Amino acid sequence: MASMTGEKWGGCLCGAVRFRAAQVKTEFGGCHCKMCQRWTGGPLLAASVPADAIEWSGAEAVGIYQSSDWAERAFCTRCGSGLWYRVTTRPDTDYEVLLGLFDDPGGMRMTSEIFIDAKPGAYAFTGEHRRETGAEVQARYDLKRAEST
Ligand SMILES: [Zn+2]
Ligand SMILES: [Zn+2]
């Protein structure tokens, strides 16, 4: 199981949307899929926060885009900052909170990259961590689904 940080705060560029996270997984991941590239302008970097451990303020400024049959992407309707990615097919799934929102992301480290085969050749993250292709990610999710039914 991933270890957790202490309490952390963060928010969007304009400050209309803020959050308080009681605990955040110290391990964060990156996604290079084309949807994340279009959404963020680069790779998606996000840290998981359990749904019952995060409080959002500024709900009136939050926009939700259902980007697929299984997930949503939230953004600030005033400044355009991305806020979170979240799987919507199961209740109470973690918020994948965009790393750049954290006032202080200290104590967190990158432990995985997914859709590595979709990453443009122009940049790369250094360091030893798990790197999975889109097909490998798909296989892992199919396996999880098979185990749960
Ligand atoms: Zn904003
Ligand atoms: Zn992605």
PDB file of C-alpha atoms and ligand atoms in Angstrom:
ATOM      1  CA  MET A   1       0.000   0.000   0.000  1.00  0.00           C
ATOM      2  CA  ALA A   2       1.205   3.493  -0.841  1.00  0.00           C
ATOM      3  CA  SER A   3       2.268   5.699   2.023  1.00  0.00           C
ATOM      4  CA  MET A   4       0.460   8.933   2.736  1.00  0.00           C
ATOM      5  CA  THR A   5       1.549  12.516   3.291  1.00  0.00           C
ATOM      6  CA  GLY A   6       0.083  14.738   5.966  1.00  0.00           C
ATOM      7  CA  GLU A   7      -2.503  17.397   5.239  1.00  0.00           C
ATOM      8  CA  LYS A   8      -2.044  19.383   2.048  1.00  0.00           C
ATOM      9  CA  TRP A   9      -3.748  22.358   0.425  1.00  0.00           C
ATOM     10  CA  GLY A  10      -4.006  23.605  -3.106  1.00  0.00           C
ATOM     11  CA  GLY A  11      -6.058  25.424  -5.682  1.00  0.00           C
ATOM     12  CA  CYS A  12      -6.456  26.700  -9.221  1.00  0.00           C
ATOM     13  CA  LEU A  13      -4.695  29.624 -10.885  1.00  0.00           C
ATOM     14  CA  CYS A  14      -7.326  32.235  -9.970  1.00  0.00           C
ATOM     15  CA  GLY A  15      -8.018  30.838  -6.487  1.00  0.00           C
ATOM     16  CA  ALA A  16     -11.788  30.374  -7.008  1.00  0.00           C
ATOM     17  CA  VAL A  17     -11.428  26.639  -6.390  1.00  0.00           C
ATOM     18  CA  ARG A  18      -9.442  25.414  -3.396  1.00  0.00           C
ATOM     19  CA  PHE A  19      -9.059  22.077  -1.669  1.00  0.00           C
ATOM     20  CA  ARG A  20      -7.898  20.637   1.615  1.00  0.00           C
ATOM     21  CA  ALA A  21      -6.659  17.058   1.488  1.00  0.00           C
ATOM     22  CA  ALA A  22      -6.344  15.236   4.808  1.00  0.00           C
ATOM     23  CA  GLN A  23      -4.041  12.692   3.205  1.00  0.00           C
ATOM     24  CA  VAL A  24      -2.412  12.280  -0.195  1.00  0.00           C
ATOM     25  CA  LYS A  25      -0.562   9.291  -1.578  1.00  0.00           C
ATOM     26  CA  THR A  26       3.121  10.170  -1.708  1.00  0.00           C
ATOM     27  CA  GLU A  27       3.525   8.312  -4.985  1.00  0.00           C
ATOM     28  CA  PHE A  28       2.228  10.085  -8.067  1.00  0.00           C
ATOM     29  CA  GLY A  29       2.046   9.090 -11.685  1.00  0.00           C
ATOM     30  CA  GLY A  30       2.173  10.538 -15.149  1.00  0.00           C
ATOM     31  CA  CYS A  31      -0.013   9.781 -18.165  1.00  0.00           C
ATOM     32  CA  HIS A  32       1.032  10.434 -21.742  1.00  0.00           C
ATOM     33  CA  CYS A  33      -2.193   9.422 -23.486  1.00  0.00           C
ATOM     34  CA  LYS A  34      -3.401  11.771 -26.214  1.00  0.00           C
ATOM     35  CA  MET A  35      -6.454  12.827 -24.179  1.00  0.00           C
ATOM     36  CA  CYS A  36      -4.229  13.931 -21.298  1.00  0.00           C
ATOM     37  CA  GLN A  37      -1.925  15.730 -23.734  1.00  0.00           C
ATOM     38  CA  ARG A  38      -4.832  17.683 -25.186  1.00  0.00           C
ATOM     39  CA  TRP A  39      -6.200  18.465 -21.723  1.00  0.00           C
ATOM     40  CA  THR A  40      -2.992  19.576 -20.007  1.00  0.00           C
ATOM     41  CA  GLY A  41      -0.792  20.622 -22.915  1.00  0.00           C
ATOM     42  CA  GLY A  42       1.712  17.924 -21.907  1.00  0.00           C
ATOM     43  CA  PRO A  43       1.728  14.860 -19.705  1.00  0.00           C
ATOM     44  CA  LEU A  44      -0.849  14.600 -16.939  1.00  0.00           C
ATOM     45  CA  LEU A  45       0.835  14.559 -13.521  1.00  0.00           C
ATOM     46  CA  ALA A  46      -1.575  13.732 -10.732  1.00  0.00           C
ATOM     47  CA  ALA A  47      -1.625  12.486  -7.140  1.00  0.00           C
ATOM     48  CA  SER A  48      -4.382  10.257  -5.748  1.00  0.00           C
ATOM     49  CA  VAL A  49      -6.486  11.518  -2.872  1.00  0.00           C
ATOM     50  CA  PRO A  50      -9.168   9.261  -1.360  1.00  0.00           C
ATOM     51  CA  ALA A  51     -12.637  10.727  -1.889  1.00  0.00           C
ATOM     52  CA  ASP A  52     -13.343  10.872   1.842  1.00  0.00           C
ATOM     53  CA  ALA A  53     -10.072  12.708   2.490  1.00  0.00           C
ATOM     54  CA  ILE A  54     -10.602  15.783   0.307  1.00  0.00           C
ATOM     55  CA  GLU A  55     -12.816  18.840   0.656  1.00  0.00           C
ATOM     56  CA  TRP A  56     -13.288  21.222  -2.255  1.00  0.00           C
ATOM     57  CA  SER A  57     -14.420  24.835  -1.952  1.00  0.00           C
ATOM     58  CA  GLY A  58     -15.654  27.010  -4.810  1.00  0.00           C
ATOM     59  CA  ALA A  59     -17.996  24.381  -6.253  1.00  0.00           C
ATOM     60  CA  GLU A  60     -19.856  27.072  -8.229  1.00  0.00           C
ATOM     61  CA  ALA A  61     -16.729  27.592 -10.347  1.00  0.00           C
ATOM     62  CA  VAL A  62     -16.119  23.899 -11.060  1.00  0.00           C
ATOM     63  CA  GLY A  63     -16.900  22.617 -14.540  1.00  0.00           C
ATOM     64  CA  ILE A  64     -17.054  18.896 -15.299  1.00  0.00           C
ATOM     65  CA  TYR A  65     -16.216  17.390 -18.661  1.00  0.00           C
ATOM     66  CA  GLN A  66     -17.171  13.742 -19.109  1.00  0.00           C
ATOM     67  CA  SER A  67     -14.188  12.775 -21.246  1.00  0.00           C
ATOM     68  CA  SER A  68     -15.081   9.108 -21.664  1.00  0.00           C
ATOM     69  CA  ASP A  69     -17.709   6.565 -20.649  1.00  0.00           C
ATOM     70  CA  TRP A  70     -15.726   5.864 -17.487  1.00  0.00           C
ATOM     71  CA  ALA A  71     -14.125   9.129 -16.369  1.00  0.00           C
ATOM     72  CA  GLU A  72     -14.553  12.870 -15.876  1.00  0.00           C
ATOM     73  CA  ARG A  73     -12.131  15.777 -15.934  1.00  0.00           C
ATOM     74  CA  ALA A  74     -12.868  18.841 -13.817  1.00  0.00           C
ATOM     75  CA  PHE A  75     -11.677  22.388 -14.456  1.00  0.00           C
ATOM     76  CA  CYS A  76     -12.113  25.915 -13.122  1.00  0.00           C
ATOM     77  CA  THR A  77     -14.620  27.752 -15.308  1.00  0.00           C
ATOM     78  CA  ARG A  78     -13.014  31.115 -14.441  1.00  0.00           C
ATOM     79  CA  CYS A  79      -9.333  30.509 -15.125  1.00  0.00           C
ATOM     80  CA  GLY A  80      -9.340  27.221 -17.034  1.00  0.00           C
ATOM     81  CA  SER A  81      -7.048  25.292 -14.687  1.00  0.00           C
ATOM     82  CA  GLY A  82      -7.498  21.539 -14.723  1.00  0.00           C
ATOM     83  CA  LEU A  83      -8.516  20.250 -11.280  1.00  0.00           C
ATOM     84  CA  TRP A  84      -8.991  16.485 -11.239  1.00  0.00           C
ATOM     85  CA  TYR A  85      -9.447  13.298 -13.208  1.00  0.00           C
ATOM     86  CA  ARG A  86     -11.810  10.753 -11.703  1.00  0.00           C
ATOM     87  CA  VAL A  87     -13.227   7.373 -12.671  1.00  0.00           C
ATOM     88  CA  THR A  88     -17.020   7.618 -12.547  1.00  0.00           C
ATOM     89  CA  THR A  89     -18.081   4.001 -13.077  1.00  0.00           C
ATOM     90  CA  ARG A  90     -17.537   3.103  -9.419  1.00  0.00           C
ATOM     91  CA  PRO A  91     -18.639   5.105  -6.357  1.00  0.00           C
ATOM     92  CA  ASP A  92     -16.153   6.974  -4.185  1.00  0.00           C
ATOM     93  CA  THR A  93     -13.140   6.555  -6.439  1.00  0.00           C
ATOM     94  CA  ASP A  94      -9.991   8.542  -5.661  1.00  0.00           C
ATOM     95  CA  TYR A  95      -9.545  12.047  -7.020  1.00  0.00           C
ATOM     96  CA  GLU A  96      -6.502  12.210  -9.268  1.00  0.00           C
ATOM     97  CA  VAL A  97      -5.593  15.788  -8.356  1.00  0.00           C
ATOM     98  CA  LEU A  98      -3.351  17.650 -10.792  1.00  0.00           C
ATOM     99  CA  LEU A  99       0.060  17.936  -9.190  1.00  0.00           C
ATOM    100  CA  GLY A 100       0.524  21.600 -10.078  1.00  0.00           C
ATOM    101  CA  LEU A 101      -2.456  22.572  -7.918  1.00  0.00           C
ATOM    102  CA  PHE A 102      -0.691  21.636  -4.690  1.00  0.00           C
ATOM    103  CA  ASP A 103       0.656  24.651  -2.801  1.00  0.00           C
ATOM    104  CA  ASP A 104       3.522  22.424  -1.692  1.00  0.00           C
ATOM    105  CA  PRO A 105       4.006  19.062  -3.432  1.00  0.00           C
ATOM    106  CA  GLY A 106       6.990  18.302  -1.188  1.00  0.00           C
ATOM    107  CA  GLY A 107       7.369  14.705  -0.051  1.00  0.00           C
ATOM    108  CA  MET A 108       5.835  13.297  -3.224  1.00  0.00           C
ATOM    109  CA  ARG A 109       7.686  11.298  -5.842  1.00  0.00           C
ATOM    110  CA  MET A 110       6.950   9.978  -9.319  1.00  0.00           C
ATOM    111  CA  THR A 111       6.594   6.190  -9.358  1.00  0.00           C
ATOM    112  CA  SER A 112       4.922   5.432 -12.668  1.00  0.00           C
ATOM    113  CA  GLU A 113       4.256   6.576 -16.207  1.00  0.00           C
ATOM    114  CA  ILE A 114       1.482   5.132 -18.318  1.00  0.00           C
ATOM    115  CA  PHE A 115       0.820   5.263 -22.067  1.00  0.00           C
ATOM    116  CA  ILE A 116       4.571   5.672 -22.479  1.00  0.00           C
ATOM    117  CA  ASP A 117       4.181   4.663 -26.136  1.00  0.00           C
ATOM    118  CA  ALA A 118       2.097   7.799 -26.775  1.00  0.00           C
ATOM    119  CA  LYS A 119       4.740  10.162 -25.307  1.00  0.00           C
ATOM    120  CA  PRO A 120       6.239  12.574 -27.852  1.00  0.00           C
ATOM    121  CA  GLY A 121       9.959  12.005 -28.361  1.00  0.00           C
ATOM    122  CA  ALA A 122      10.728  15.637 -27.516  1.00  0.00           C
ATOM    123  CA  TYR A 123      10.765  15.122 -23.743  1.00  0.00           C
ATOM    124  CA  ALA A 124      11.130  12.409 -21.125  1.00  0.00           C
ATOM    125  CA  PHE A 125      11.150  12.020 -17.342  1.00  0.00           C
ATOM    126  CA  THR A 126      14.287  10.653 -15.744  1.00  0.00           C
ATOM    127  CA  GLY A 127      14.488   8.191 -12.874  1.00  0.00           C
ATOM    128  CA  GLU A 128      13.757   4.558 -12.213  1.00  0.00           C
ATOM    129  CA  HIS A 129      10.049   3.825 -12.101  1.00  0.00           C
ATOM    130  CA  ARG A 130       7.405   1.709 -13.798  1.00  0.00           C
ATOM    131  CA  ARG A 131       6.663   2.583 -17.413  1.00  0.00           C
ATOM    132  CA  GLU A 132       3.682   0.940 -19.118  1.00  0.00           C
ATOM    133  CA  THR A 133       2.379   1.107 -22.655  1.00  0.00           C
ATOM    134  CA  GLY A 134      -1.283   1.720 -23.375  1.00  0.00           C
ATOM    135  CA  ALA A 135      -1.727  -1.994 -24.144  1.00  0.00           C
ATOM    136  CA  GLU A 136      -0.180  -2.958 -20.798  1.00  0.00           C
ATOM    137  CA  VAL A 137      -2.468  -0.558 -18.938  1.00  0.00           C
ATOM    138  CA  GLN A 138      -5.492  -1.927 -20.796  1.00  0.00           C
ATOM    139  CA  ALA A 139      -4.497  -5.512 -19.969  1.00  0.00           C
ATOM    140  CA  ARG A 140      -4.131  -4.620 -16.273  1.00  0.00           C
ATOM    141  CA  TYR A 141      -7.619  -3.040 -16.164  1.00  0.00           C
ATOM    142  CA  ASP A 142      -9.183  -5.959 -18.014  1.00  0.00           C
ATOM    143  CA  LEU A 143      -7.561  -8.312 -15.491  1.00  0.00           C
ATOM    144  CA  LYS A 144      -8.887  -6.281 -12.554  1.00  0.00           C
ATOM    145  CA  ARG A 145     -12.366  -6.286 -14.059  1.00  0.00           C
ATOM    146  CA  ALA A 146     -12.221 -10.050 -14.608  1.00  0.00           C
ATOM    147  CA  GLU A 147     -11.181 -10.600 -10.982  1.00  0.00           C
ATOM    148  CA  SER A 148     -13.964  -8.461  -9.587  1.00  0.00           C
ATOM    149  CA  THR A 149     -16.830 -10.178 -11.373  1.00  0.00           C
TER     150      THR A 149
HETATM  151 ZN    ZN B   1      -9.629  29.265 -11.192  1.00  0.00          ZN
HETATM  152 ZN    ZN B   2      -4.090   9.976 -19.953  1.00  0.00          ZN
END
